[in-house]
């Protein structure tokens, strides 16, 4: 009897250990879940750091014309036709139009002296749209030709439209790696300080006042076109050339 009692005392009580083990596992899983959720939240917050808001832009904006003189441009100022593209660097359709048609338009109309082509920001998709636009403005202020290099290469590196990707960190590295021949230190200072956000917001307000509500959109000699097809743009330019004779 005594030996049996001793064996019972020395045998582990599995009935008690299992719930304790499960409780420890549950606590560990909860801790891991909390860690990953916190990390995800921190990453998201970090991505939003230094992204501008139109509401933060100070200064009264008055819509009193298209202000061609402030826009990046291609072609001769003596051209009879002025074409404006309204675009957002996060817009997939803008990327596709540039890749498919911009070089063709330049060959058909800009190089021949028939039309001058302008770019105007309509940054509306998200806050990193504004930052990408202000980066373009900062480059344009240094060098008009480098702006077009930025435009082509940024579209080639375009991220998911539904995600924040054009962060200050991304754009700083992107420009450093891809756009030579500018003052990188000045560019980074302008990007960090949102130096040209007023210009981006001004573009947005002007475009909206002229009926722009999406991208890409095109205007020929002050008339907003109903669609963004190359055929429609070409026809409008040809009509404007005929009217100018």
C-alpha positions as a printed Julia matrix, in Angstrom:
245×3 Matrix{Float64}:
   0.0    0.0     0.0
   2.8    2.4     0.86
   4.67   1.71   -2.4
   1.51   2.38   -4.42
   0.96   5.68   -2.63
   4.54   6.75   -3.24
   4.29   6.01   -6.95
   1.16   8.15   -7.17
   2.94  11.1    -5.56
   5.95  10.9    -7.9
   3.95  10.55  -11.14
   3.49  13.9   -13.03
  -0.06  15.19  -13.07
  -0.68  15.53  -16.86
  -4.21  16.7   -16.22
  -2.88  19.9   -14.66
   0.16  20.41  -16.9
  -1.76  20.47  -20.2
  -3.97  23.47  -19.36
  -0.93  25.33  -18.01
   1.02  24.6   -21.21
  -1.88  25.76  -23.38
  -2.17  28.94  -21.33
   1.53  29.71  -21.84
   1.21  29.1   -25.59
  -1.83  31.38  -25.75
   0.03  34.17  -23.95
   2.97  33.82  -26.34
   0.69  33.92  -29.37
  -1.08  37.03  -28.08
   2.28  38.71  -27.47
   3.5   37.85  -30.97
   0.27  39.1   -32.52
   0.51  42.36  -30.6
   4.12  42.77  -31.72
   3.32  42.3   -35.4
   0.29  44.59  -35.24
   2.4   47.26  -33.56
   5.14  46.86  -36.16
   2.61  47.15  -38.97
   1.12  50.25  -37.43
   4.58  51.75  -36.95
   5.5   51.02  -40.58
   2.31  52.64  -41.79
   2.85  55.69  -39.63
   6.44  55.96  -40.8
   5.32  55.81  -44.44
   2.98  58.75  -43.81
   5.64  60.86  -42.12
   6.56  64.0   -44.06
   3.77  63.5   -46.59
   2.08  66.82  -47.36
  -1.59  67.78  -47.16
  -3.2   70.44  -49.29
  -4.74  71.83  -46.1
  -1.23  72.52  -44.79
  -0.35  74.75  -47.75
  -0.45  78.4   -46.8
  -1.25  81.24  -49.16
  -4.29  82.33  -51.1
  -4.65  80.82  -54.57
  -6.37  82.88  -57.24
  -7.36  81.17  -60.49
  -6.59  83.77  -63.15
  -5.44  81.77  -66.15
  -3.52  78.62  -67.02
  -0.08  80.1   -66.21
   1.81  78.36  -69.01
   4.95  80.14  -67.95
   5.09  78.13  -64.71
   4.75  74.67  -66.27
   7.36  72.16  -67.49
   7.29  72.28  -71.28
   8.54  70.82  -74.54
   8.8   72.57  -77.91
   8.95  76.03  -79.38
   7.2   78.98  -77.76
   6.31  80.1   -81.29
   4.09  77.04  -81.84
   0.51  77.91  -82.77
  -0.97  75.23  -80.52
  -0.49  74.8   -76.8
  -1.29  71.39  -75.31
  -1.49  70.73  -71.58
  -1.51  67.29  -70.03
  -2.99  67.08  -66.54
  -1.56  64.08  -64.71
  -0.82  62.37  -61.41
   2.42  60.41  -61.03
   0.52  57.63  -59.22
  -2.0   57.27  -62.05
  -1.57  54.0   -64.05
  -3.42  55.47  -67.04
  -0.97  58.4   -67.1
   1.92  55.96  -67.08
   0.37  54.0   -69.94
  -0.35  57.13  -72.0
   3.2   58.36  -71.57
   4.7   55.0   -72.52
   2.39  54.54  -75.51
   1.92  58.01  -76.98
   4.17  60.77  -75.64
   7.11  60.05  -77.93
   4.73  59.77  -80.88
   3.15  63.13  -80.03
   6.57  64.75  -79.71
   7.6   63.38  -83.1
   4.34  64.32  -84.84
   3.76  67.76  -83.36
   6.46  69.07  -81.0
   9.6   68.43  -83.04
   7.87  69.82  -86.13
   7.12  73.08  -84.32
   3.35  72.66  -84.62
   2.61  72.37  -80.9
   4.14  73.1   -77.55
   3.49  70.51  -74.84
   3.06  71.33  -71.14
   2.73  69.22  -68.02
   0.42  70.33  -65.23
  -0.08  68.54  -61.92
  -3.47  67.2   -60.99
  -2.27  65.32  -57.91
  -5.39  63.84  -56.36
  -4.96  60.11  -55.71
  -3.23  60.26  -52.31
  -0.8   62.25  -50.21
   2.21  60.71  -51.9
   0.81  62.02  -55.19
   1.38  65.5   -53.78
   4.92  64.64  -52.71
   5.82  63.14  -56.1
   4.4   66.25  -57.76
   6.35  68.61  -55.49
   9.51  66.61  -56.24
   8.87  67.13  -59.94
   8.42  70.85  -59.35
  11.69  70.99  -57.41
  13.52  69.33  -60.31
  11.81  71.58  -62.87
  12.93  74.67  -60.97
  16.51  73.49  -61.46
  16.26  72.14  -64.99
  13.27  71.8   -67.33
  14.87  68.93  -69.3
  15.58  66.98  -66.11
  11.9   67.2   -65.2
  11.01  65.14  -68.28
  13.68  62.62  -67.35
  12.11  62.41  -63.89
   8.66  61.96  -65.41
   9.68  59.05  -67.64
  11.71  57.24  -65.02
   9.24  57.71  -62.17
   6.44  56.27  -64.29
   8.68  53.3   -65.03
   9.12  52.79  -61.27
   5.47  53.46  -60.43
   4.1   51.47  -57.49
   0.62  50.2   -56.68
  -1.97  52.95  -57.03
  -3.75  51.79  -53.86
  -0.63  51.92  -51.69
   1.59  54.68  -50.32
   4.88  54.23  -52.16
   6.14  57.68  -53.24
   7.46  58.48  -49.77
  10.21  60.96  -49.0
  12.65  58.06  -48.49
  11.71  56.47  -51.82
  11.83  59.68  -53.86
  15.11  60.84  -52.32
  16.83  57.57  -53.24
  15.09  57.39  -56.61
  16.29  60.84  -57.67
  19.79  60.23  -56.32
  20.03  56.98  -58.3
  18.33  58.11  -61.49
  18.55  61.86  -62.07
  22.07  63.13  -62.6
  23.03  66.74  -63.23
  20.98  68.46  -60.53
  21.93  69.83  -57.13
  20.94  66.81  -55.04
  21.37  68.61  -51.73
  19.1   71.44  -52.84
  16.56  68.95  -54.16
  16.46  67.04  -50.88
  16.03  70.26  -48.94
  13.14  71.33  -51.19
  11.52  67.91  -50.89
  11.82  67.85  -47.11
  10.54  71.41  -46.72
   7.71  70.98  -49.26
   9.07  74.09  -50.94
   6.9   73.76  -54.06
   3.7   72.4   -52.55
   2.03  75.75  -53.18
   2.7   75.28  -56.91
   1.25  71.76  -56.79
  -1.89  72.97  -55.04
  -2.15  75.92  -57.43
  -2.04  73.52  -60.39
  -4.75  71.43  -58.76
  -7.02  74.41  -58.15
  -6.54  75.79  -61.67
  -7.17  72.41  -63.27
 -10.32  71.89  -61.23
 -11.6   75.32  -62.2
 -11.26  74.36  -65.87
 -13.21  71.14  -65.39
 -10.45  68.57  -64.84
 -11.75  65.75  -62.66
  -9.36  62.88  -63.39
  -6.17  61.92  -65.19
  -4.84  61.96  -67.78
  -6.74  64.88  -69.29
  -5.72  67.15  -72.15
  -6.36  70.74  -73.1
  -5.72  72.23  -76.53
  -5.49  76.03  -76.72
  -7.52  76.35  -73.54
 -10.22  73.82  -74.46
 -10.51  70.7   -72.3
 -10.95  67.56  -74.4
 -13.75  65.1   -73.62
 -11.49  62.04  -73.72
  -7.83  61.1   -73.43
  -7.37  59.14  -76.63
  -4.47  59.92  -78.93
  -6.91  60.14  -81.84
  -8.96  62.77  -80.02
  -5.89  64.78  -79.09
  -4.48  64.61  -82.62
  -7.79  65.69  -84.13
  -8.04  68.64  -81.72
  -4.48  69.75  -82.54
  -5.13  69.5   -86.28
  -8.32  71.54  -85.89
  -6.45  74.19  -83.88
  -3.72  74.34  -86.55
  -6.3   74.83  -89.27
  -8.02  77.58  -87.27
  -4.68  79.35  -86.78
  -3.96  79.64  -90.52
